[in-house]
PDB file of C-alpha atoms in Angstrom:
ATOM      1  CA  MET A  21     112.932  -3.692 176.984  1.00 64.00           C
ATOM      2  CA  SER A  22     112.627   0.102 177.206  1.00 71.00           C
ATOM      3  CA  LEU A  23     109.267   1.860 177.233  1.00 71.00           C
ATOM      4  CA  SER A  24     110.040   3.610 173.951  1.00 77.00           C
ATOM      5  CA  MET A  25     110.716   0.266 172.282  1.00 76.00           C
ATOM      6  CA  LEU A  26     107.527  -1.161 173.750  1.00 83.00           C
ATOM      7  CA  ASP A  27     105.641   1.808 172.285  1.00 85.00           C
ATOM      8  CA  ARG A  28     107.141   1.075 168.855  1.00 83.00           C
ATOM      9  CA  TYR A  29     106.016  -2.564 169.075  1.00 84.00           C
ATOM     10  CA  LEU A  30     102.521  -1.457 170.082  1.00 88.00           C
ATOM     11  CA  GLN A  31     102.327   1.148 167.321  1.00 87.00           C
ATOM     12  CA  ALA A  32     103.529  -1.354 164.703  1.00 86.00           C
ATOM     13  CA  PHE A  33     101.029  -3.934 165.951  1.00 88.00           C
ATOM     14  CA  LEU A  34      98.155  -1.424 165.756  1.00 90.00           C
ATOM     15  CA  GLU A  35      99.226  -0.360 162.251  1.00 87.00           C
ATOM     16  CA  THR A  36      99.172  -4.003 161.159  1.00 87.00           C
ATOM     17  CA  LEU A  37      95.704  -4.477 162.692  1.00 89.00           C
ATOM     18  CA  LEU A  38      94.497  -1.322 160.918  1.00 88.00           C
ATOM     19  CA  MET A  39      95.856  -2.472 157.546  1.00 86.00           C
ATOM     20  CA  VAL A  40      94.414  -5.971 157.909  1.00 87.00           C
ATOM     21  CA  GLY A  41      91.085  -4.760 159.336  1.00 89.00           C
ATOM     22  CA  ALA A  42      90.443  -2.148 156.635  1.00 90.00           C
ATOM     23  CA  CYS A  43      91.578  -4.515 153.898  1.00 88.00           C
ATOM     24  CA  ALA A  44      89.385  -7.306 155.320  1.00 90.00           C
ATOM     25  CA  VAL A  45      86.240  -5.144 155.269  1.00 93.00           C
ATOM     26  CA  ILE A  46      86.875  -4.072 151.653  1.00 92.00           C
ATOM     27  CA  SER A  47      88.100  -7.430 150.307  1.00 91.00           C
ATOM     28  CA  VAL A  48      85.460  -9.592 151.973  1.00 92.00           C
ATOM     29  CA  SER A  49      82.594  -7.273 150.951  1.00 93.00           C
ATOM     30  CA  LEU A  50      83.690  -6.882 147.331  1.00 94.00           C
ATOM     31  CA  GLY A  51      84.961 -10.459 147.066  1.00 92.00           C
ATOM     32  CA  LEU A  52      81.685 -11.950 148.296  1.00 93.00           C
ATOM     33  CA  LEU A  53      79.736  -9.762 145.874  1.00 93.00           C
ATOM     34  CA  LEU A  54      82.016 -10.875 143.029  1.00 93.00           C
ATOM     35  CA  ALA A  55      81.635 -14.520 144.050  1.00 93.00           C
ATOM     36  CA  LEU A  56      77.836 -14.234 144.085  1.00 92.00           C
ATOM     37  CA  VAL A  57      77.789 -12.610 140.639  1.00 93.00           C
ATOM     38  CA  LEU A  58      80.169 -15.253 139.262  1.00 93.00           C
ATOM     39  CA  THR A  59      78.015 -18.045 140.731  1.00 91.00           C
ATOM     40  CA  VAL A  60      74.579 -16.884 139.658  1.00 89.00           C
ATOM     41  CA  THR A  61      75.676 -15.742 136.160  1.00 91.00           C
ATOM     42  CA  ALA A  62      77.452 -19.029 135.366  1.00 88.00           C
ATOM     43  CA  PRO A  63      75.856 -21.297 132.734  1.00 85.00           C
ATOM     44  CA  GLY A  64      73.077 -23.152 134.559  1.00 81.00           C
ATOM     45  CA  GLY A  65      73.064 -20.585 137.382  1.00 81.00           C
ATOM     46  CA  LEU A  66      70.114 -18.633 138.733  1.00 83.00           C
ATOM     47  CA  TYR A  67      70.761 -15.707 136.345  1.00 85.00           C
ATOM     48  CA  PRO A  68      72.816 -17.237 133.511  1.00 87.00           C
ATOM     49  CA  ARG A  69      74.847 -14.555 131.715  1.00 88.00           C
ATOM     50  CA  PRO A  70      77.750 -16.407 130.079  1.00 89.00           C
ATOM     51  CA  VAL A  71      79.411 -13.305 128.571  1.00 91.00           C
ATOM     52  CA  LEU A  72      79.382 -11.363 131.860  1.00 91.00           C
ATOM     53  CA  HIS A  73      80.534 -14.464 133.746  1.00 90.00           C
ATOM     54  CA  LYS A  74      83.449 -14.996 131.360  1.00 92.00           C
ATOM     55  CA  ALA A  75      84.510 -11.331 131.447  1.00 93.00           C
ATOM     56  CA  LEU A  76      84.460 -11.182 135.252  1.00 90.00           C
ATOM     57  CA  SER A  77      86.288 -14.473 135.495  1.00 91.00           C
ATOM     58  CA  VAL A  78      89.084 -13.165 133.241  1.00 92.00           C
ATOM     59  CA  VAL A  79      89.439  -9.959 135.322  1.00 89.00           C
ATOM     60  CA  VAL A  80      89.615 -11.977 138.550  1.00 89.00           C
ATOM     61  CA  ASN A  81      92.239 -14.291 137.069  1.00 88.00           C
ATOM     62  CA  ILE A  82      94.365 -11.354 135.870  1.00 87.00           C
ATOM     63  CA  PHE A  83      94.545  -9.778 139.331  1.00 83.00           C
ATOM     64  CA  ARG A  84      95.190 -13.158 140.965  1.00 83.00           C
ATOM     65  CA  ALA A  85      98.065 -13.827 138.588  1.00 83.00           C
ATOM     66  CA  VAL A  86     100.020 -10.680 139.500  1.00 83.00           C
ATOM     67  CA  PRO A  87     102.326 -11.114 142.529  1.00 82.00           C
ATOM     68  CA  PHE A  88     101.495  -8.715 145.364  1.00 80.00           C
ATOM     69  CA  ILE A  89     104.836  -6.911 145.367  1.00 79.00           C
ATOM     70  CA  ILE A  90     104.469  -6.130 141.630  1.00 83.00           C
ATOM     71  CA  LEU A  91     100.840  -5.094 142.058  1.00 81.00           C
ATOM     72  CA  LEU A  92     101.886  -2.792 144.900  1.00 80.00           C
ATOM     73  CA  VAL A  93     104.299  -0.933 142.598  1.00 81.00           C
ATOM     74  CA  ALA A  94     102.009  -0.991 139.547  1.00 84.00           C
ATOM     75  CA  LEU A  95      99.147   0.559 141.524  1.00 83.00           C
ATOM     76  CA  LEU A  96     101.201   3.476 142.884  1.00 83.00           C
ATOM     77  CA  PRO A  97      99.370   6.055 140.679  1.00 86.00           C
ATOM     78  CA  VAL A  98      96.002   4.612 141.732  1.00 87.00           C
ATOM     79  CA  THR A  99      97.056   4.622 145.385  1.00 84.00           C
ATOM     80  CA  ARG A 100      98.209   8.246 145.136  1.00 84.00           C
ATOM     81  CA  TYR A 101      94.911   9.202 143.466  1.00 87.00           C
ATOM     82  CA  ILE A 102      92.772   7.506 146.136  1.00 86.00           C
ATOM     83  CA  VAL A 103      94.603   8.357 149.380  1.00 82.00           C
ATOM     84  CA  GLY A 104      96.892  11.203 148.236  1.00 82.00           C
ATOM     85  CA  THR A 105     100.155   9.415 149.088  1.00 78.00           C
ATOM     86  CA  THR A 106     102.013   6.192 148.362  1.00 76.00           C
ATOM     87  CA  LEU A 107     103.481   5.857 151.855  1.00 79.00           C
ATOM     88  CA  GLY A 108     101.892   4.863 155.129  1.00 78.00           C
ATOM     89  CA  THR A 109      99.295   2.479 156.436  1.00 80.00           C
ATOM     90  CA  TRP A 110      96.317   3.695 154.412  1.00 83.00           C
ATOM     91  CA  ALA A 111      98.373   3.697 151.215  1.00 83.00           C
ATOM     92  CA  ALA A 112      99.029  -0.020 151.755  1.00 84.00           C
ATOM     93  CA  VAL A 113      95.310  -0.767 152.077  1.00 85.00           C
ATOM     94  CA  VAL A 114      94.742  -0.002 148.371  1.00 87.00           C
ATOM     95  CA  PRO A 115      97.083  -2.632 146.833  1.00 85.00           C
ATOM     96  CA  LEU A 116      96.223  -5.082 149.616  1.00 86.00           C
ATOM     97  CA  SER A 117      92.536  -4.805 148.731  1.00 88.00           C
ATOM     98  CA  PHE A 118      93.209  -5.114 144.977  1.00 88.00           C
ATOM     99  CA  SER A 119      95.296  -8.209 145.627  1.00 87.00           C
ATOM    100  CA  LEU A 120      93.056 -10.023 148.107  1.00 88.00           C
ATOM    101  CA  THR A 121      89.572  -9.239 146.751  1.00 91.00           C
ATOM    102  CA  PRO A 122      89.863 -11.604 143.727  1.00 90.00           C
ATOM    103  CA  TYR A 123      91.655 -14.147 145.919  1.00 89.00           C
ATOM    104  CA  PHE A 124      88.772 -14.263 148.394  1.00 90.00           C
ATOM    105  CA  ALA A 125      86.207 -14.112 145.557  1.00 92.00           C
ATOM    106  CA  ARG A 126      87.489 -17.414 144.163  1.00 91.00           C
ATOM    107  CA  ILE A 127      87.434 -19.076 147.588  1.00 91.00           C
ATOM    108  CA  ALA A 128      83.868 -17.888 148.237  1.00 91.00           C
ATOM    109  CA  GLN A 129      82.824 -18.939 144.730  1.00 91.00           C
ATOM    110  CA  VAL A 130      84.023 -22.495 145.398  1.00 91.00           C
ATOM    111  CA  SER A 131      81.955 -22.588 148.615  1.00 90.00           C
ATOM    112  CA  LEU A 132      78.860 -21.293 146.784  1.00 90.00           C
ATOM    113  CA  ASN A 133      79.313 -23.831 143.980  1.00 88.00           C
ATOM    114  CA  GLU A 134      79.453 -26.667 146.524  1.00 87.00           C
ATOM    115  CA  VAL A 135      75.909 -25.980 147.744  1.00 86.00           C
ATOM    116  CA  ASP A 136      73.734 -29.004 147.003  1.00 83.00           C
ATOM    117  CA  ALA A 137      71.919 -28.371 143.715  1.00 82.00           C
ATOM    118  CA  GLY A 138      69.003 -30.422 145.066  1.00 84.00           C
ATOM    119  CA  LEU A 139      68.317 -27.751 147.696  1.00 84.00           C
ATOM    120  CA  ILE A 140      68.161 -25.058 145.020  1.00 83.00           C
ATOM    121  CA  GLU A 141      65.845 -27.163 142.860  1.00 83.00           C
ATOM    122  CA  ALA A 142      63.631 -27.865 145.878  1.00 86.00           C
ATOM    123  CA  ALA A 143      63.430 -24.141 146.630  1.00 83.00           C
ATOM    124  CA  ARG A 144      62.552 -23.452 143.017  1.00 82.00           C
ATOM    125  CA  ALA A 145      59.865 -26.156 143.085  1.00 82.00           C
ATOM    126  CA  MET A 146      58.322 -24.469 146.121  1.00 83.00           C
ATOM    127  CA  GLY A 147      58.044 -21.212 144.191  1.00 78.00           C
ATOM    128  CA  CYS A 148      60.909 -19.303 145.843  1.00 81.00           C
ATOM    129  CA  ARG A 149      62.113 -16.299 143.900  1.00 85.00           C
ATOM    130  CA  ARG A 150      65.741 -16.311 142.782  1.00 83.00           C
ATOM    131  CA  ARG A 151      66.827 -13.557 145.160  1.00 84.00           C
ATOM    132  CA  HIS A 152      65.228 -15.493 148.016  1.00 86.00           C
ATOM    133  CA  ILE A 153      67.159 -18.601 146.989  1.00 87.00           C
ATOM    134  CA  VAL A 154      70.380 -16.583 147.138  1.00 87.00           C
ATOM    135  CA  ARG A 155      69.540 -15.173 150.558  1.00 86.00           C
ATOM    136  CA  HIS A 156      67.945 -18.203 152.228  1.00 85.00           C
ATOM    137  CA  VAL A 157      69.664 -21.166 150.530  1.00 86.00           C
ATOM    138  CA  LEU A 158      72.948 -20.273 148.817  1.00 87.00           C
ATOM    139  CA  LEU A 159      74.473 -17.982 151.443  1.00 88.00           C
ATOM    140  CA  PRO A 160      73.443 -19.947 154.598  1.00 88.00           C
ATOM    141  CA  GLU A 161      74.556 -23.281 153.114  1.00 88.00           C
ATOM    142  CA  ALA A 162      77.886 -21.859 151.950  1.00 88.00           C
ATOM    143  CA  LEU A 163      78.514 -19.912 155.168  1.00 90.00           C
ATOM    144  CA  PRO A 164      80.945 -22.382 156.849  1.00 88.00           C
ATOM    145  CA  GLY A 165      83.080 -22.466 153.689  1.00 89.00           C
ATOM    146  CA  ILE A 166      82.919 -18.690 153.358  1.00 91.00           C
ATOM    147  CA  ILE A 167      84.080 -18.278 156.970  1.00 92.00           C
ATOM    148  CA  GLY A 168      86.918 -20.694 156.258  1.00 90.00           C
ATOM    149  CA  GLY A 169      87.791 -18.585 153.213  1.00 89.00           C
ATOM    150  CA  ILE A 170      87.758 -15.401 155.288  1.00 91.00           C
ATOM    151  CA  THR A 171      90.142 -17.071 157.758  1.00 92.00           C
ATOM    152  CA  VAL A 172      92.574 -18.064 155.003  1.00 90.00           C
ATOM    153  CA  SER A 173      92.310 -14.589 153.453  1.00 88.00           C
ATOM    154  CA  LEU A 174      92.947 -12.859 156.789  1.00 88.00           C
ATOM    155  CA  ILE A 175      96.131 -14.863 157.235  1.00 89.00           C
ATOM    156  CA  GLY A 176      97.125 -13.938 153.687  1.00 85.00           C
ATOM    157  CA  MET A 177      96.455 -10.275 154.519  1.00 83.00           C
ATOM    158  CA  ILE A 178      98.675 -10.459 157.611  1.00 84.00           C
ATOM    159  CA  ASN A 179     101.500 -11.907 155.521  1.00 82.00           C
ATOM    160  CA  ALA A 180     101.015  -9.349 152.742  1.00 81.00           C
ATOM    161  CA  SER A 181     100.826  -6.455 155.227  1.00 79.00           C
ATOM    162  CA  ALA A 182     104.234  -7.487 156.547  1.00 76.00           C
ATOM    163  CA  MET A 183     105.517  -7.409 152.945  1.00 75.00           C
ATOM    164  CA  ALA A 184     103.990  -3.964 152.411  1.00 74.00           C
ATOM    165  CA  GLY A 185     105.782  -2.789 155.527  1.00 69.00           C
ATOM    166  CA  ALA A 186     109.068  -3.354 153.727  1.00 64.00           C
ATOM    167  CA  VAL A 187     108.217  -0.551 151.293  1.00 64.00           C
ATOM    168  CA  GLY A 188     107.098   2.090 153.766  1.00 69.00           C
ATOM    169  CA  ALA A 189     103.624   0.990 154.828  1.00 71.00           C
ATOM    170  CA  GLY A 190     104.486   0.755 158.511  1.00 76.00           C
ATOM    171  CA  GLY A 191     103.395  -2.101 160.739  1.00 79.00           C
ATOM    172  CA  LEU A 192     105.276  -5.139 161.983  1.00 81.00           C
ATOM    173  CA  GLY A 193     106.954  -5.861 158.634  1.00 79.00           C
ATOM    174  CA  ASP A 194     108.393  -2.352 158.511  1.00 80.00           C
ATOM    175  CA  MET A 195     109.673  -2.720 162.084  1.00 80.00           C
ATOM    176  CA  ALA A 196     111.320  -6.064 161.337  1.00 80.00           C
ATOM    177  CA  ILE A 197     113.118  -4.615 158.306  1.00 77.00           C
ATOM    178  CA  ARG A 198     114.189  -1.317 159.882  1.00 78.00           C
ATOM    179  CA  TYR A 199     115.422  -2.732 163.183  1.00 78.00           C
ATOM    180  CA  GLY A 200     116.031  -6.394 162.501  1.00 73.00           C
ATOM    181  CA  TYR A 201     117.665  -6.115 159.072  1.00 71.00           C
ATOM    182  CA  GLU A 202     119.038  -2.580 158.649  1.00 73.00           C
ATOM    183  CA  ARG A 203     120.222  -2.115 162.265  1.00 76.00           C
ATOM    184  CA  TYR A 204     121.158  -5.746 162.918  1.00 76.00           C
ATOM    185  CA  GLU A 205     118.864  -5.944 165.955  1.00 77.00           C
ATOM    186  CA  THR A 206     117.937  -9.577 165.405  1.00 81.00           C
ATOM    187  CA  SER A 207     115.988  -9.749 168.661  1.00 84.00           C
ATOM    188  CA  VAL A 208     113.471  -7.279 167.171  1.00 82.00           C
ATOM    189  CA  MET A 209     113.025  -9.473 164.112  1.00 85.00           C
ATOM    190  CA  PHE A 210     112.468 -12.574 166.240  1.00 87.00           C
ATOM    191  CA  ASN A 211     109.994 -10.715 168.448  1.00 86.00           C
ATOM    192  CA  VAL A 212     108.059  -9.572 165.377  1.00 85.00           C
ATOM    193  CA  ILE A 213     108.025 -13.139 164.035  1.00 88.00           C
ATOM    194  CA  ILE A 214     106.643 -14.406 167.350  1.00 90.00           C
ATOM    195  CA  VAL A 215     103.914 -11.729 167.358  1.00 89.00           C
ATOM    196  CA  LEU A 216     102.954 -12.639 163.773  1.00 88.00           C
ATOM    197  CA  ILE A 217     102.832 -16.357 164.637  1.00 91.00           C
ATOM    198  CA  VAL A 218     100.580 -15.669 167.643  1.00 92.00           C
ATOM    199  CA  LEU A 219      98.333 -13.394 165.554  1.00 89.00           C
ATOM    200  CA  VAL A 220      97.975 -15.955 162.747  1.00 90.00           C
ATOM    201  CA  THR A 221      97.295 -18.731 165.263  1.00 92.00           C
ATOM    202  CA  LEU A 222      94.556 -16.725 166.966  1.00 93.00           C
ATOM    203  CA  VAL A 223      92.939 -15.925 163.609  1.00 91.00           C
ATOM    204  CA  GLN A 224      93.053 -19.608 162.610  1.00 92.00           C
ATOM    205  CA  ILE A 225      91.551 -20.808 165.903  1.00 93.00           C
ATOM    206  CA  GLY A 226      88.846 -18.129 165.837  1.00 91.00           C
ATOM    207  CA  GLY A 227      87.990 -18.876 162.200  1.00 88.00           C
ATOM    208  CA  GLU A 228      87.708 -22.623 162.817  1.00 89.00           C
ATOM    209  CA  TRP A 229      85.480 -22.022 165.837  1.00 90.00           C
ATOM    210  CA  LEU A 230      83.161 -19.732 163.879  1.00 89.00           C
ATOM    211  CA  ALA A 231      83.004 -22.164 160.942  1.00 84.00           C
ATOM    212  CA  ARG A 232      81.988 -24.992 163.306  1.00 85.00           C
ATOM    213  CA  ARG A 233      79.290 -22.782 164.856  1.00 84.00           C
ATOM    214  CA  ALA A 234      77.924 -21.893 161.414  1.00 78.00           C
ATOM    215  CA  ASN A 235      77.857 -25.496 160.198  1.00 74.00           C
ATOM    216  CA  HIS A 236      74.328 -26.644 161.072  1.00 64.00           C
ATOM    217  CA  ARG A 237      74.871 -30.007 159.363  1.00 61.00           C
ATOM    218  CA  LYS A 238      77.001 -31.291 162.235  1.00 57.00           C
TER     219      LYS A 238
END
């Protein structure tokens, strides 16, 4: 393999890491906030607000229902407004974040809902304020599930970033299409597939390890 080709692999790999990393920071932050609001505003929650809960739930479902490739095209004006262009790595971060934030929010919400209600009642009986219950009971108890959700979401981001590469976002997906498909260099496509498999495997192993470390019940 020539040095120039090795540089292209490295550049594509770094672009994929940049897309996934930036999208992960945005999606996990906003998704966790959404999940907390959905959990505490649900009927019977710490701050029951049924109308707000229903409205947020509908918005989350709408964005989850739209396939990523359609969302990517539909958000082109928004992407151009935010980053000034519809091409390149940063332009891909916008639709990736819109797509994966509600996805992660639902996963985190499930983990928060699975927290033992007895623990929350016990905290209430001891006079804990609601914000303290969120910080010291809900989030720590749901942490292993949230880490598992982050792991699944990261793998989804890697897959989606490869899809975004097909429409000019750069990264490994773009390289596989340009060299593997358009120039019939199948070895490039197979190499990209191997890199993606290794990356996903490392994320899965790391996520499982962190989830085990965070699970104090075992």
